[in-house]
Each structure stands twice: as C-alpha cells, then as structure tokens.
PDB file of C-alpha atoms in Angstrom:
ATOM      1  CA  MET A 213      -0.137  -0.144  -0.354  1.00  0.00           C
ATOM      2  CA  ASP A 214       1.026   3.500  -1.183  1.00  0.00           C
ATOM      3  CA  ASN A 215       2.348   5.433   2.496  1.00  0.00           C
ATOM      4  CA  ARG A 216       0.604   8.169   2.203  1.00  0.00           C
ATOM      5  CA  LEU A 217      -2.817   5.935   1.365  1.00  0.00           C
ATOM      6  CA  PHE A 218      -2.058   4.260   4.425  1.00  0.00           C
ATOM      7  CA  LEU A 219      -1.352   7.270   6.619  1.00  0.00           C
ATOM      8  CA  ALA A 220      -4.443   8.844   5.160  1.00  0.00           C
ATOM      9  CA  SER A 221      -6.052   5.485   6.016  1.00  0.00           C
ATOM     10  CA  PHE A 222      -4.502   5.146   9.869  1.00  0.00           C
ATOM     11  CA  ALA A 223      -5.518   9.388  10.609  1.00  0.00           C
ATOM     12  CA  ALA A 224      -8.816   8.920  10.138  1.00  0.00           C
ATOM     13  CA  VAL A 225      -9.107   5.911  11.771  1.00  0.00           C
ATOM     14  CA  VAL A 226      -7.519   7.865  14.938  1.00  0.00           C
ATOM     15  CA  VAL A 227     -10.562  10.700  14.095  1.00  0.00           C
ATOM     16  CA  PHE A 228     -13.237   8.612  13.795  1.00  0.00           C
ATOM     17  CA  ALA A 229     -12.162   6.957  16.930  1.00  0.00           C
ATOM     18  CA  GLU A 230     -11.501  10.321  18.858  1.00  0.00           C
ATOM     19  CA  LEU A 231     -14.647  11.381  18.079  1.00  0.00           C
ATOM     20  CA  ALA A 232     -16.360   7.934  19.098  1.00  0.00           C
ATOM     21  CA  LEU A 233     -14.938   8.384  22.230  1.00  0.00           C
ATOM     22  CA  ILE A 234     -16.042  12.278  22.733  1.00  0.00           C
ATOM     23  CA  GLN A 235     -19.639  11.458  21.981  1.00  0.00           C
ATOM     24  CA  ALA A 236     -19.704   8.616  24.383  1.00  0.00           C
ATOM     25  CA  GLN A 237     -17.799  10.139  27.794  1.00  0.00           C
ATOM     26  CA  ARG A 238     -21.639  11.461  28.695  1.00  0.00           C
ATOM     27  CA  ASP A 239     -23.754   9.998  30.174  1.00  0.00           C
ATOM     28  CA  CYS A 240     -26.597  12.245  29.845  1.00  0.00           C
ATOM     29  CA  THR A 241     -28.562  10.953  32.733  1.00  0.00           C
ATOM     30  CA  ALA A 242     -26.067  11.826  35.272  1.00  0.00           C
ATOM     31  CA  PRO A 243     -26.058  15.151  36.361  1.00  0.00           C
ATOM     32  CA  PRO A 244     -23.596  18.088  35.174  1.00  0.00           C
ATOM     33  CA  PRO A 245     -20.450  18.885  36.236  1.00  0.00           C
ATOM     34  CA  PRO A 246     -20.731  20.867  39.373  1.00  0.00           C
ATOM     35  CA  ALA A 247     -19.037  24.021  37.820  1.00  0.00           C
ATOM     36  CA  SER A 248     -20.866  27.115  38.840  1.00  0.00           C
ATOM     37  CA  PRO A 249     -22.952  27.932  36.104  1.00  0.00           C
ATOM     38  CA  LYS A 250     -22.978  31.902  37.095  1.00  0.00           C
ATOM     39  CA  ILE A 251     -19.515  31.894  36.992  1.00  0.00           C
ATOM     40  CA  CYS A 252     -18.896  29.998  33.697  1.00  0.00           C
ATOM     41  CA  CYS A 253     -22.177  32.330  32.288  1.00  0.00           C
ATOM     42  CA  PRO A 254     -21.870  35.940  34.131  1.00  0.00           C
ATOM     43  CA  TRP A 255     -25.138  36.630  32.093  1.00  0.00           C
ATOM     44  CA  MET A 256     -27.189  34.607  34.153  1.00  0.00           C
ATOM     45  CA  ASP A 257     -25.896  36.152  37.398  1.00  0.00           C
ATOM     46  CA  GLY A 258     -28.603  39.150  36.364  1.00  0.00           C
ATOM     47  CA  SER A 259     -32.050  39.167  37.758  1.00  0.00           C
ATOM     48  CA  THR A 260     -34.635  36.380  37.941  1.00  0.00           C
ATOM     49  CA  THR A 261     -36.759  35.863  34.713  1.00  0.00           C
ATOM     50  CA  TYR A 262     -39.226  34.888  36.371  1.00  0.00           C
ATOM     51  CA  ASN A 263     -41.206  35.838  39.714  1.00  0.00           C
ATOM     52  CA  ASP A 264     -39.069  34.159  42.343  1.00  0.00           C
ATOM     53  CA  THR A 265     -41.273  35.492  45.270  1.00  0.00           C
ATOM     54  CA  ILE A 266     -43.871  32.600  43.937  1.00  0.00           C
ATOM     55  CA  TYR A 267     -41.493  30.181  43.906  1.00  0.00           C
ATOM     56  CA  VAL A 268     -40.514  29.838  46.656  1.00  0.00           C
ATOM     57  CA  GLU A 269     -43.022  29.911  48.258  1.00  0.00           C
ATOM     58  CA  CYS A 270     -44.271  26.571  45.664  1.00  0.00           C
ATOM     59  CA  TRP A 271     -40.787  25.430  46.793  1.00  0.00           C
ATOM     60  CA  ASN A 272     -41.096  25.938  50.454  1.00  0.00           C
ATOM     61  CA  ARG A 273     -44.977  23.409  50.103  1.00  0.00           C
ATOM     62  CA  LEU A 274     -43.563  21.723  47.972  1.00  0.00           C
ATOM     63  CA  SER A 275     -40.284  20.737  49.303  1.00  0.00           C
ATOM     64  CA  HIS A 276     -41.187  17.160  50.998  1.00  0.00           C
ATOM     65  CA  TYR A 277     -41.765  15.907  47.193  1.00  0.00           C
ATOM     66  CA  PRO A 278     -39.720  13.019  46.409  1.00  0.00           C
ATOM     67  CA  LEU A 279     -38.578  11.791  42.515  1.00  0.00           C
ATOM     68  CA  VAL A 280     -40.364   9.075  41.680  1.00  0.00           C
ATOM     69  CA  PRO A 281     -39.904   6.382  38.738  1.00  0.00           C
ATOM     70  CA  ILE A 282     -41.004   6.927  35.455  1.00  0.00           C
ATOM     71  CA  PRO A 283     -42.570   4.186  33.276  1.00  0.00           C
ATOM     72  CA  GLY A 284     -40.053   3.669  30.809  1.00  0.00           C
ATOM     73  CA  GLY A 285     -36.728   4.632  33.051  1.00  0.00           C
ATOM     74  CA  GLY A 286     -35.556   8.062  34.260  1.00  0.00           C
ATOM     75  CA  LEU A 287     -37.263  10.188  36.959  1.00  0.00           C
ATOM     76  CA  ALA A 288     -39.914  12.651  37.775  1.00  0.00           C
ATOM     77  CA  GLY A 289     -41.283  15.144  40.538  1.00  0.00           C
ATOM     78  CA  GLY A 290     -39.040  16.388  43.518  1.00  0.00           C
ATOM     79  CA  PRO A 291     -39.069  19.527  44.786  1.00  0.00           C
ATOM     80  CA  ALA A 292     -37.599  21.235  41.758  1.00  0.00           C
ATOM     81  CA  GLY A 293     -40.331  19.993  39.241  1.00  0.00           C
ATOM     82  CA  CYS A 294     -43.545  20.084  41.544  1.00  0.00           C
ATOM     83  CA  ALA A 295     -42.465  23.759  42.395  1.00  0.00           C
ATOM     84  CA  SER A 296     -42.194  24.715  39.150  1.00  0.00           C
ATOM     85  CA  ASP A 297     -45.550  23.040  37.853  1.00  0.00           C
ATOM     86  CA  CYS A 298     -46.748  25.554  41.131  1.00  0.00           C
ATOM     87  CA  LEU A 299     -45.264  28.437  39.295  1.00  0.00           C
ATOM     88  CA  PHE A 300     -46.641  27.913  35.670  1.00  0.00           C
ATOM     89  CA  ASN A 301     -50.362  26.886  37.067  1.00  0.00           C
ATOM     90  CA  TYR A 302     -50.116  29.933  39.750  1.00  0.00           C
ATOM     91  CA  LEU A 303     -49.256  32.315  37.001  1.00  0.00           C
ATOM     92  CA  GLU A 304     -51.906  30.632  34.628  1.00  0.00           C
ATOM     93  CA  LEU A 305     -49.168  29.792  31.719  1.00  0.00           C
ATOM     94  CA  PHE A 306     -50.993  26.449  30.681  1.00  0.00           C
ATOM     95  CA  ASP A 307     -53.042  26.206  27.590  1.00  0.00           C
ATOM     96  CA  ARG A 308     -55.613  23.460  27.520  1.00  0.00           C
ATOM     97  CA  SER A 309     -57.004  24.199  24.573  1.00  0.00           C
ATOM     98  CA  ASP A 310     -55.616  20.509  23.112  1.00  0.00           C
ATOM     99  CA  SER A 311     -58.939  18.445  22.640  1.00  0.00           C
ATOM    100  CA  SER A 312     -57.567  15.923  24.813  1.00  0.00           C
ATOM    101  CA  GLY A 313     -57.170  17.594  27.912  1.00  0.00           C
ATOM    102  CA  THR A 314     -53.762  17.404  28.090  1.00  0.00           C
ATOM    103  CA  LYS A 315     -51.235  20.234  29.804  1.00  0.00           C
ATOM    104  CA  LEU A 316     -49.481  22.325  27.119  1.00  0.00           C
ATOM    105  CA  ILE A 317     -47.596  25.491  28.116  1.00  0.00           C
ATOM    106  CA  ASP A 318     -49.393  29.045  26.774  1.00  0.00           C
ATOM    107  CA  PHE A 319     -46.033  30.111  25.198  1.00  0.00           C
ATOM    108  CA  TYR A 320     -47.938  33.497  24.795  1.00  0.00           C
ATOM    109  CA  ALA A 321     -48.355  33.974  28.438  1.00  0.00           C
ATOM    110  CA  LEU A 322     -44.920  32.555  29.409  1.00  0.00           C
ATOM    111  CA  ASN A 323     -43.128  35.105  27.217  1.00  0.00           C
ATOM    112  CA  GLU A 324     -45.473  38.246  28.783  1.00  0.00           C
ATOM    113  CA  HIS A 325     -44.800  37.073  31.775  1.00  0.00           C
ATOM    114  CA  VAL A 326     -40.630  36.646  31.125  1.00  0.00           C
ATOM    115  CA  ARG A 327     -40.892  40.160  28.966  1.00  0.00           C
ATOM    116  CA  GLU A 328     -42.069  42.141  31.643  1.00  0.00           C
ATOM    117  CA  ILE A 329     -40.081  40.443  34.553  1.00  0.00           C
ATOM    118  CA  SER A 330     -36.831  40.219  32.591  1.00  0.00           C
ATOM    119  CA  GLU A 331     -33.926  43.517  32.039  1.00  0.00           C
ATOM    120  CA  PRO A 332     -33.759  44.956  28.434  1.00  0.00           C
ATOM    121  CA  GLY A 333     -30.450  43.510  28.236  1.00  0.00           C
ATOM    122  CA  ARG A 334     -31.675  39.389  29.341  1.00  0.00           C
ATOM    123  CA  TYR A 335     -34.808  39.018  27.443  1.00  0.00           C
ATOM    124  CA  PRO A 336     -33.639  38.269  23.716  1.00  0.00           C
ATOM    125  CA  LEU A 337     -31.539  35.490  24.881  1.00  0.00           C
ATOM    126  CA  MET A 338     -34.321  34.606  26.736  1.00  0.00           C
ATOM    127  CA  TYR A 339     -37.480  34.694  23.913  1.00  0.00           C
ATOM    128  CA  LEU A 340     -34.750  32.571  21.844  1.00  0.00           C
ATOM    129  CA  ALA A 341     -35.081  30.141  24.746  1.00  0.00           C
ATOM    130  CA  LEU A 342     -39.073  30.262  25.206  1.00  0.00           C
ATOM    131  CA  ARG A 343     -39.663  29.450  21.752  1.00  0.00           C
ATOM    132  CA  TYR A 344     -37.103  26.742  21.621  1.00  0.00           C
ATOM    133  CA  CYS A 345     -38.369  24.615  24.878  1.00  0.00           C
ATOM    134  CA  VAL A 346     -41.926  25.727  24.727  1.00  0.00           C
ATOM    135  CA  ALA A 347     -41.998  23.920  21.410  1.00  0.00           C
ATOM    136  CA  GLU A 348     -39.612  20.931  23.059  1.00  0.00           C
ATOM    137  CA  ALA A 349     -42.143  20.979  25.813  1.00  0.00           C
ATOM    138  CA  ASN A 350     -45.426  20.719  24.058  1.00  0.00           C
ATOM    139  CA  GLN A 351     -44.557  17.928  21.840  1.00  0.00           C
ATOM    140  CA  ARG A 352     -43.674  15.576  25.128  1.00  0.00           C
ATOM    141  CA  ALA A 353     -46.929  17.016  26.399  1.00  0.00           C
ATOM    142  CA  THR A 354     -48.755  13.086  25.911  1.00  0.00           C
ATOM    143  CA  ILE A 355     -45.718  11.910  27.011  1.00  0.00           C
ATOM    144  CA  PHE A 356     -45.691  14.059  30.597  1.00  0.00           C
ATOM    145  CA  SER A 357     -49.722  12.874  31.333  1.00  0.00           C
ATOM    146  CA  GLU A 358     -48.250   9.663  30.886  1.00  0.00           C
ATOM    147  CA  ILE A 359     -46.143  10.358  33.701  1.00  0.00           C
ATOM    148  CA  GLN A 360     -48.300  12.525  35.856  1.00  0.00           C
ATOM    149  CA  GLN A 361     -51.181   9.581  35.899  1.00  0.00           C
ATOM    150  CA  GLN A 362     -49.578   6.217  35.647  1.00  0.00           C
ATOM    151  CA  SER A 363     -47.222   6.991  38.426  1.00  0.00           C
ATOM    152  CA  PRO A 364     -47.865   6.014  41.825  1.00  0.00           C
ATOM    153  CA  PRO A 365     -48.904   8.957  43.800  1.00  0.00           C
ATOM    154  CA  VAL A 366     -46.027   9.841  45.847  1.00  0.00           C
ATOM    155  CA  VAL A 367     -48.028  11.507  48.114  1.00  0.00           C
ATOM    156  CA  PRO A 368     -51.194   9.789  49.064  1.00  0.00           C
ATOM    157  CA  GLY A 369     -54.346  11.585  48.032  1.00  0.00           C
ATOM    158  CA  LEU A 370     -52.761  14.495  45.754  1.00  0.00           C
ATOM    159  CA  ASP A 371     -52.118  14.304  42.501  1.00  0.00           C
ATOM    160  CA  ASN A 372     -48.559  13.980  40.902  1.00  0.00           C
ATOM    161  CA  CYS A 373     -47.025  16.709  39.162  1.00  0.00           C
ATOM    162  CA  ASN A 374     -46.996  17.226  35.627  1.00  0.00           C
ATOM    163  CA  PRO A 375     -43.518  17.366  34.493  1.00  0.00           C
ATOM    164  CA  ILE A 376     -43.794  20.047  31.820  1.00  0.00           C
ATOM    165  CA  SER A 377     -43.385  22.627  34.090  1.00  0.00           C
ATOM    166  CA  GLY A 378     -40.073  21.375  35.236  1.00  0.00           C
ATOM    167  CA  PHE A 379     -38.757  20.012  31.742  1.00  0.00           C
ATOM    168  CA  THR A 380     -39.291  23.899  30.465  1.00  0.00           C
ATOM    169  CA  MET A 381     -37.431  25.296  33.776  1.00  0.00           C
ATOM    170  CA  SER A 382     -34.826  22.941  32.570  1.00  0.00           C
ATOM    171  CA  CYS A 383     -34.665  23.214  28.963  1.00  0.00           C
ATOM    172  CA  LEU A 384     -34.582  27.353  29.409  1.00  0.00           C
ATOM    173  CA  HIS A 385     -31.287  27.019  31.870  1.00  0.00           C
ATOM    174  CA  SER A 386     -29.938  24.256  29.615  1.00  0.00           C
ATOM    175  CA  TYR A 387     -30.136  26.700  26.364  1.00  0.00           C
ATOM    176  CA  ALA A 388     -29.062  29.796  27.832  1.00  0.00           C
ATOM    177  CA  ILE A 389     -25.462  27.628  29.048  1.00  0.00           C
ATOM    178  CA  ARG A 390     -25.267  26.297  25.644  1.00  0.00           C
ATOM    179  CA  PHE A 391     -26.012  29.945  24.048  1.00  0.00           C
ATOM    180  CA  CYS A 392     -24.674  32.152  26.767  1.00  0.00           C
ATOM    181  CA  PRO A 393     -23.690  35.763  25.472  1.00  0.00           C
ATOM    182  CA  ASP A 394     -20.514  36.119  27.424  1.00  0.00           C
ATOM    183  CA  TRP A 395     -19.066  32.363  28.113  1.00  0.00           C
ATOM    184  CA  THR A 396     -16.104  32.332  29.834  1.00  0.00           C
ATOM    185  CA  PRO A 397     -13.841  29.267  29.489  1.00  0.00           C
ATOM    186  CA  ASN A 398     -12.142  29.143  32.952  1.00  0.00           C
ATOM    187  CA  GLU A 399     -10.704  25.512  33.088  1.00  0.00           C
ATOM    188  CA  GLU A 400      -9.879  26.024  36.481  1.00  0.00           C
ATOM    189  CA  GLU A 401     -14.024  26.083  37.334  1.00  0.00           C
ATOM    190  CA  GLY A 402     -14.729  23.235  34.917  1.00  0.00           C
ATOM    191  CA  CYS A 403     -16.401  25.696  32.461  1.00  0.00           C
ATOM    192  CA  ASP A 404     -15.605  23.966  29.212  1.00  0.00           C
ATOM    193  CA  GLU A 405     -15.953  20.527  30.712  1.00  0.00           C
ATOM    194  CA  LEU A 406     -19.986  21.990  31.590  1.00  0.00           C
ATOM    195  CA  LEU A 407     -20.953  23.174  28.334  1.00  0.00           C
ATOM    196  CA  ASP A 408     -19.700  20.209  26.740  1.00  0.00           C
ATOM    197  CA  PHE A 409     -21.633  18.264  29.287  1.00  0.00           C
ATOM    198  CA  TYR A 410     -25.134  20.638  27.908  1.00  0.00           C
ATOM    199  CA  ASN A 411     -23.701  20.724  24.141  1.00  0.00           C
ATOM    200  CA  GLN A 412     -23.813  16.694  24.089  1.00  0.00           C
ATOM    201  CA  CYS A 413     -27.512  16.464  26.545  1.00  0.00           C
ATOM    202  CA  PRO A 414     -28.937  19.753  25.544  1.00  0.00           C
ATOM    203  CA  LEU A 415     -32.405  18.260  27.225  1.00  0.00           C
ATOM    204  CA  ASN A 416     -33.799  15.927  29.842  1.00  0.00           C
ATOM    205  CA  PRO A 417     -33.922  12.357  28.235  1.00  0.00           C
ATOM    206  CA  TYR A 418     -38.165  12.356  27.702  1.00  0.00           C
TER     207      TYR A 418
END
C-alpha cells in the first residue's frame, strides 16, 4: 500500500475513534459537572426572569415531594419539578386547548411574563430560549401527561406533578448555558466540561 494512503487511512481511523470517544464520554442521565453556571456565564448572574417570590413559596410548600421512577425509565417530580408546576399554575401559564385535555405550555402567556420581569438586555436570549423550549415541551405533552397519571401517588391523596413545567425550566437553563453570550472558558472552574455536557445532553431524556 502507498505510504501516503496508509497514513491517510490511519489518521481517519484515529479521528473517528476520538470522535466516538468524545460522544460516548457523557452519561446524560447523570447530574451535570459541578461547575457554577453563574461563574462560567456571567449573563446568568443577572436579574431573575420569572417571579421568584412565588417560586420560593411553591418550593417551601412542596419541598417534601421526592423523585419517583417513571414508566420507561428515568425520574420525575421532586421539589424542583413540583415547584415549577405550582409556579406555572399560579401564573396561569398553561393552555388546555388540546382536545384531549393534555396540559400544554401557553407560549404567549409565558413570554409576556418573562418580558415584563426581565431586564431589557436579558430578554432577547430568553425569547429565543422560550420559543425553543416551549416547542420541545409541548411536543412531549402526551408523555408528561402519562407520567403524571401512571406513576404511583407520591403523597397519598394528592395528584402527582406534571413534569412539563419542570422540563421547560430545565430546558431554559440548558439553553442559556449552550448559547451564553459571555461564556468564560475557565478551566480551573470546569467551565469547558460544563459546556460540553450541555452541548451533548441539551434536554432531559424524555
């Protein structure tokens, strides 16, 4: 074999192997790396983009909700998921126009709330994140409804939380990291590792 052809073939195999290794190194069911998003993305250290007073009230009331297994694998519920459901219900951010009664996110109501509460410099990125995440959440609405109905009650006598709002909040967080306008590649803080995680695992595994 011609030496140049052999070297080219060998280089292609090495590159392919390295790419495969990179793609396989992230377990998207695991928690993200412990780097601080606010250090890696100073944009995220600005003002809140939702009514956090109501969210804290919801969190304090629902913090006893544990995570529960869901059909097909994975977990749902938990304090954050239930607090998000509580927040969205309180702010009337759900649209039940679906003929089956499936809970959907009302993009226009959520966008208006975020626009009113966000600083002007933070809103443009949030608008793009909302468009993306609400669409992704609503595509999974039937799955979320099934999870809520099929999972055993977490607290006897109470309905389980619908995961759609928690998914939306998690997606917005992920989007902000992936498209952060002032990302700081601080190796000491693990920022590159955090960004790599969210690029490979951009959404909850539903």
